[in-house]
Short mmCIF file of N, CA and C in Angstrom, two decimals:
data_model
loop_
_atom_site.label_atom_id
_atom_site.label_comp_id
_atom_site.label_asym_id
_atom_site.label_seq_id
_atom_site.Cartn_x
_atom_site.Cartn_y
_atom_site.Cartn_z
N MET A 8 -108.68 62.35 64.72
CA MET A 8 -108.40 61.06 65.88
C MET A 8 -106.76 60.99 66.02
N SER A 9 -106.37 61.33 67.24
CA SER A 9 -105.35 61.07 67.75
C SER A 9 -104.78 60.03 67.56
N ARG A 10 -103.70 59.87 68.26
CA ARG A 10 -102.79 58.40 68.16
C ARG A 10 -103.89 57.73 69.48
N ARG A 11 -103.89 58.97 70.53
CA ARG A 11 -104.29 58.21 71.43
C ARG A 11 -105.48 57.64 71.80
N THR A 12 -106.27 58.57 71.13
CA THR A 12 -107.97 58.10 70.69
C THR A 12 -107.90 57.13 70.36
N GLN A 13 -107.13 56.04 69.43
CA GLN A 13 -106.94 55.22 68.29
C GLN A 13 -106.44 53.86 69.57
N ALA A 14 -105.87 54.46 69.69
CA ALA A 14 -104.70 53.09 70.91
C ALA A 14 -105.62 52.88 71.54
N ILE A 15 -106.94 54.20 72.03
CA ILE A 15 -107.99 53.29 73.37
C ILE A 15 -108.76 52.79 72.45
N LEU A 16 -109.31 53.58 71.03
CA LEU A 16 -110.09 53.08 70.35
C LEU A 16 -110.26 51.09 70.34
N PHE A 17 -108.93 50.89 69.62
CA PHE A 17 -108.56 49.65 69.73
C PHE A 17 -108.62 48.65 70.74
N LEU A 18 -108.37 49.14 72.23
CA LEU A 18 -108.01 48.01 72.88
C LEU A 18 -109.51 48.08 73.31
N VAL A 19 -110.82 48.98 73.73
CA VAL A 19 -111.76 48.44 73.62
C VAL A 19 -111.85 47.36 73.22
N LEU A 20 -111.89 47.94 71.68
CA LEU A 20 -112.57 46.92 70.59
C LEU A 20 -112.52 45.29 70.16
N VAL A 21 -110.78 45.38 71.22
CA VAL A 21 -109.81 43.74 71.34
C VAL A 21 -110.79 43.87 72.41
N THR A 22 -110.78 44.64 73.57
CA THR A 22 -111.15 43.60 74.69
C THR A 22 -112.95 43.47 74.97
N ALA A 23 -113.12 44.00 73.65
CA ALA A 23 -114.89 43.44 73.63
C ALA A 23 -115.19 42.38 72.98
N VAL A 24 -114.20 41.81 72.25
CA VAL A 24 -114.15 40.65 71.06
C VAL A 24 -113.25 39.32 71.72
N TRP A 25 -113.16 39.71 72.64
CA TRP A 25 -112.56 39.17 73.80
C TRP A 25 -112.65 38.51 74.64
N GLY A 26 -114.14 39.36 75.13
CA GLY A 26 -114.90 39.41 76.15
C GLY A 26 -116.17 38.31 75.45
N THR A 27 -116.36 38.70 74.23
CA THR A 27 -117.43 37.88 73.53
C THR A 27 -117.26 36.22 73.50
N SER A 28 -116.37 36.21 73.57
CA SER A 28 -115.74 34.73 72.72
C SER A 28 -115.61 34.11 73.85
N PHE A 29 -116.13 34.59 74.79
CA PHE A 29 -115.99 33.11 76.13
C PHE A 29 -117.94 32.92 75.78
N PRO A 30 -118.95 33.82 75.61
CA PRO A 30 -119.94 33.24 75.84
C PRO A 30 -120.89 32.83 74.28
N ILE A 31 -119.60 32.81 73.24
CA ILE A 31 -119.76 32.54 72.00
C ILE A 31 -119.28 30.67 71.85
N THR A 32 -118.57 30.76 72.40
CA THR A 32 -117.61 29.21 72.61
C THR A 32 -118.10 28.34 73.49
N LYS A 33 -119.24 29.01 74.87
CA LYS A 33 -120.27 28.58 75.33
C LYS A 33 -121.18 27.85 74.40
N CYS A 34 -121.50 28.49 73.62
CA CYS A 34 -122.52 28.62 72.51
C CYS A 34 -122.37 27.49 71.19
N LEU A 35 -121.13 27.36 70.95
CA LEU A 35 -120.89 26.41 70.40
C LEU A 35 -120.54 25.46 70.92
N THR A 36 -119.85 25.28 71.60
CA THR A 36 -119.73 23.44 72.24
C THR A 36 -121.09 23.50 72.70
N LEU A 37 -122.71 24.04 73.37
CA LEU A 37 -123.46 23.64 73.46
C LEU A 37 -124.19 22.99 72.19
N GLN A 38 -124.04 23.46 71.11
CA GLN A 38 -124.19 23.59 69.35
C GLN A 38 -123.70 21.96 69.10
N ILE A 39 -122.69 22.16 69.34
CA ILE A 39 -121.64 20.62 68.54
C ILE A 39 -122.61 19.48 69.56
N ASP A 40 -122.83 19.93 70.65
CA ASP A 40 -123.34 18.85 71.78
C ASP A 40 -124.75 18.02 70.83
N GLU A 41 -125.33 19.02 70.70
CA GLU A 41 -126.69 18.89 69.67
C GLU A 41 -126.06 18.66 68.39
N CYS A 42 -125.82 19.21 68.26
CA CYS A 42 -125.26 18.59 66.55
C CYS A 42 -125.11 17.51 66.14
N PHE A 43 -124.11 16.49 67.33
CA PHE A 43 -123.53 14.95 67.55
C PHE A 43 -124.45 14.10 68.53
N GLN A 44 -125.55 14.93 69.18
CA GLN A 44 -126.38 14.44 70.01
C GLN A 44 -125.66 13.57 70.75
N GLN A 45 -125.12 14.82 71.75
CA GLN A 45 -124.50 14.20 72.96
C GLN A 45 -124.69 14.96 73.82
N PRO A 46 -125.58 14.25 74.53
CA PRO A 46 -125.97 15.58 75.82
C PRO A 46 -124.61 15.55 77.02
N ALA A 47 -125.06 16.55 78.02
CA ALA A 47 -123.72 16.72 78.80
C ALA A 47 -123.20 15.77 79.58
N ALA A 48 -124.80 15.20 79.73
CA ALA A 48 -124.24 14.51 80.90
C ALA A 48 -123.43 13.13 80.48
N THR A 49 -123.70 12.55 79.48
CA THR A 49 -122.48 11.70 79.09
C THR A 49 -121.67 12.37 77.89
N SER A 50 -121.21 12.94 77.67
CA SER A 50 -120.35 13.49 76.84
C SER A 50 -118.86 12.97 77.78
N SER A 51 -118.40 12.38 76.42
CA SER A 51 -117.36 12.39 76.69
C SER A 51 -115.59 13.33 77.41
N LEU A 52 -114.33 12.72 77.86
CA LEU A 52 -113.61 14.09 77.65
C LEU A 52 -113.14 13.92 76.62
N GLY A 53 -112.58 12.68 75.79
CA GLY A 53 -112.10 13.14 73.82
C GLY A 53 -113.76 13.47 73.57
N PHE A 54 -114.64 13.34 73.58
CA PHE A 54 -115.11 14.15 72.55
C PHE A 54 -115.23 15.38 73.15
N ARG A 55 -115.65 16.03 74.33
CA ARG A 55 -115.72 17.11 74.42
C ARG A 55 -113.52 18.13 74.18
N ALA A 56 -112.60 17.24 74.05
CA ALA A 56 -111.37 17.46 73.38
C ALA A 56 -111.03 17.99 71.66
N GLN A 57 -112.10 17.23 71.58
CA GLN A 57 -111.74 17.22 70.05
C GLN A 57 -112.77 18.36 69.48
N ALA A 58 -113.60 18.24 69.86
CA ALA A 58 -114.78 20.24 69.21
C ALA A 58 -113.93 21.02 69.90
N ALA A 59 -112.83 21.16 71.25
CA ALA A 59 -112.38 21.95 71.63
C ALA A 59 -111.90 22.54 70.49
N VAL A 60 -110.50 21.35 70.26
CA VAL A 60 -109.40 21.37 69.05
C VAL A 60 -109.64 21.97 68.07
N TRP A 61 -110.52 21.59 67.65
CA TRP A 61 -111.25 21.81 66.12
C TRP A 61 -111.33 23.29 66.26
N MET A 62 -112.64 23.92 67.48
CA MET A 62 -112.79 25.10 67.71
C MET A 62 -111.73 25.56 67.51
N ILE A 63 -110.82 25.64 68.54
CA ILE A 63 -109.10 26.66 68.16
C ILE A 63 -108.48 26.67 67.39
N SER A 64 -108.54 25.64 66.68
CA SER A 64 -107.86 25.43 65.80
C SER A 64 -108.66 26.10 64.89
N LEU A 65 -109.86 26.52 64.40
CA LEU A 65 -110.62 27.06 62.98
C LEU A 65 -110.41 28.88 63.93
N ARG A 66 -110.48 29.03 65.46
CA ARG A 66 -109.74 30.07 65.64
C ARG A 66 -108.69 31.13 65.12
N PHE A 67 -107.32 29.77 65.85
CA PHE A 67 -106.14 30.43 65.10
C PHE A 67 -105.92 30.63 64.07
N THR A 68 -106.24 30.17 62.89
CA THR A 68 -106.56 29.70 61.54
C THR A 68 -106.95 31.07 60.88
N VAL A 69 -108.20 31.30 61.25
CA VAL A 69 -109.18 32.52 60.51
C VAL A 69 -108.18 33.59 61.22
N ALA A 70 -107.39 33.94 62.53
CA ALA A 70 -106.34 35.09 63.06
C ALA A 70 -105.11 35.08 62.35
N LEU A 71 -104.95 33.88 61.73
CA LEU A 71 -103.44 33.75 60.79
C LEU A 71 -103.54 34.64 59.24
N VAL A 72 -105.01 33.97 58.93
CA VAL A 72 -105.11 34.48 57.93
C VAL A 72 -105.44 36.45 57.53
N LEU A 73 -106.19 36.76 58.70
CA LEU A 73 -106.36 38.15 59.26
C LEU A 73 -104.81 38.61 59.14
N PHE A 74 -103.93 37.82 59.91
CA PHE A 74 -102.47 38.70 59.99
C PHE A 74 -102.11 38.96 59.08
N LEU A 75 -101.88 37.99 58.10
CA LEU A 75 -101.54 37.39 56.75
C LEU A 75 -101.81 39.03 55.91
N VAL A 76 -103.06 38.85 55.70
CA VAL A 76 -103.29 39.80 54.88
C VAL A 76 -103.46 41.51 55.54
N CYS A 77 -103.25 40.94 56.10
CA CYS A 77 -103.23 42.89 56.95
C CYS A 77 -101.96 43.44 57.07
N PHE A 78 -101.08 42.33 57.45
CA PHE A 78 -99.34 42.93 57.71
C PHE A 78 -98.79 42.02 56.70
N PRO A 79 -98.68 41.89 55.24
CA PRO A 79 -97.79 41.09 55.08
C PRO A 79 -96.33 41.29 54.83
N LYS A 80 -96.14 42.16 54.93
CA LYS A 80 -94.57 42.83 55.19
C LYS A 80 -93.47 42.52 56.10
N SER A 81 -94.30 42.66 57.69
CA SER A 81 -94.84 42.09 58.89
C SER A 81 -93.57 40.17 58.65
N ILE A 82 -94.27 39.73 57.55
CA ILE A 82 -93.86 38.87 57.92
C ILE A 82 -91.95 38.19 57.32
N LYS A 83 -91.71 38.85 57.02
CA LYS A 83 -90.18 38.87 55.53
C LYS A 83 -89.29 39.19 57.17
N ARG A 84 -89.87 40.16 58.06
CA ARG A 84 -88.76 40.57 59.26
C ARG A 84 -88.70 39.55 60.96
N ILE A 85 -89.38 38.14 60.11
CA ILE A 85 -89.57 37.16 61.54
C ILE A 85 -88.27 36.66 61.13
N GLY A 86 -88.03 36.46 62.32
CA GLY A 86 -86.53 35.13 61.96
C GLY A 86 -86.98 34.16 63.12
N ARG A 87 -85.39 32.91 62.54
CA ARG A 87 -86.04 32.12 62.80
C ARG A 87 -86.19 31.50 64.52
N GLN A 88 -85.60 32.73 64.91
CA GLN A 88 -85.42 32.94 66.46
C GLN A 88 -86.98 33.24 67.13
N GLN A 89 -87.31 34.13 66.38
CA GLN A 89 -88.77 34.88 66.94
C GLN A 89 -89.81 33.73 66.43
N ILE A 90 -89.47 33.11 65.59
CA ILE A 90 -90.35 31.91 64.80
C ILE A 90 -90.86 30.67 65.87
N ALA A 91 -89.09 30.80 66.48
CA ALA A 91 -89.44 29.21 67.76
C ALA A 91 -89.93 29.59 69.19
N VAL A 92 -89.42 30.86 69.47
CA VAL A 92 -90.11 31.57 70.33
C VAL A 92 -91.65 31.56 70.71
N GLY A 93 -92.18 31.68 69.13
CA GLY A 93 -93.94 33.19 69.17
C GLY A 93 -94.30 30.86 68.53
N ALA A 94 -93.46 29.92 68.53
CA ALA A 94 -94.53 28.98 68.48
C ALA A 94 -94.37 28.05 70.18
N MET A 95 -93.23 28.15 71.08
CA MET A 95 -93.73 27.48 72.61
C MET A 95 -94.01 28.64 72.79
N ILE A 96 -94.59 29.85 72.84
CA ILE A 96 -95.85 30.45 72.92
C ILE A 96 -96.94 30.04 72.81
N GLY A 97 -97.24 30.10 71.48
CA GLY A 97 -98.48 29.33 71.02
C GLY A 97 -99.02 27.66 71.57
N ILE A 98 -97.80 27.52 71.39
CA ILE A 98 -98.65 25.94 72.47
C ILE A 98 -98.93 25.86 73.36
N ALA A 99 -98.42 26.95 74.46
CA ALA A 99 -98.78 26.83 75.80
C ALA A 99 -100.08 27.43 75.22
N PHE A 100 -99.70 28.76 74.86
CA PHE A 100 -101.52 29.25 74.18
C PHE A 100 -103.05 28.53 73.92
N TYR A 101 -102.43 27.62 73.34
CA TYR A 101 -103.40 26.83 72.46
C TYR A 101 -103.67 26.35 73.59
N ALA A 102 -103.12 25.25 74.68
CA ALA A 102 -102.87 24.35 75.14
C ALA A 102 -104.32 24.98 76.58
N GLY A 103 -104.13 26.30 76.37
CA GLY A 103 -105.12 26.20 77.84
C GLY A 103 -105.39 26.84 76.62
N LEU A 104 -106.24 27.29 76.14
CA LEU A 104 -107.31 27.32 74.95
C LEU A 104 -108.22 26.04 74.66
N VAL A 105 -107.89 25.44 75.05
CA VAL A 105 -108.35 24.25 74.65
C VAL A 105 -108.84 23.68 76.35
N LEU A 106 -108.57 23.94 77.11
CA LEU A 106 -108.88 23.82 78.57
C LEU A 106 -109.70 24.22 79.19
N GLN A 107 -109.56 25.65 78.32
CA GLN A 107 -110.84 26.54 79.00
C GLN A 107 -112.27 25.80 78.51
N VAL A 108 -112.24 26.00 76.91
CA VAL A 108 -113.31 24.94 75.93
C VAL A 108 -113.91 24.05 77.22
N ILE A 109 -113.01 23.34 77.49
CA ILE A 109 -113.29 22.18 78.13
C ILE A 109 -114.07 22.78 79.18
N GLY A 110 -113.07 23.73 79.95
CA GLY A 110 -114.45 23.39 81.26
C GLY A 110 -115.06 24.43 80.85
N LEU A 111 -115.82 25.07 79.79
CA LEU A 111 -117.02 25.50 79.85
C LEU A 111 -117.48 24.49 78.99
N ALA A 112 -117.83 23.84 78.91
CA ALA A 112 -118.96 22.55 78.75
C ALA A 112 -119.74 22.39 79.71
N PRO A 113 -121.10 22.04 79.66
CA PRO A 113 -121.70 22.26 80.09
C PRO A 113 -121.93 20.75 81.18
N VAL A 114 -122.29 20.89 82.75
CA VAL A 114 -122.29 20.19 83.11
C VAL A 114 -123.51 19.43 84.19
N SER A 115 -123.13 18.00 83.81
CA SER A 115 -125.03 17.39 84.27
C SER A 115 -125.20 17.74 85.90
#
């Protein structure tokens, strides 16, 4: 298989995973509401934010573990400046995802 074909297949795979994350997140949000017996009409912003933080933290942790398992040698080449810039980008991305999960919450 050519490198171009591999790149296209990986791009399609990443797009599929990213696209399915929206309905999965929506279903998880509904499951959390049901588990804690929180109807959408009475669910507070604080509860919704806590659920979002938990889900996104779990997602980021799984991604980190997979990265460390798949690319252990890459960690040794990372410098302090890359860590600082990556942390700033990660915090902004994390905040955006938390707001997205809050926005996907069902409304009454």
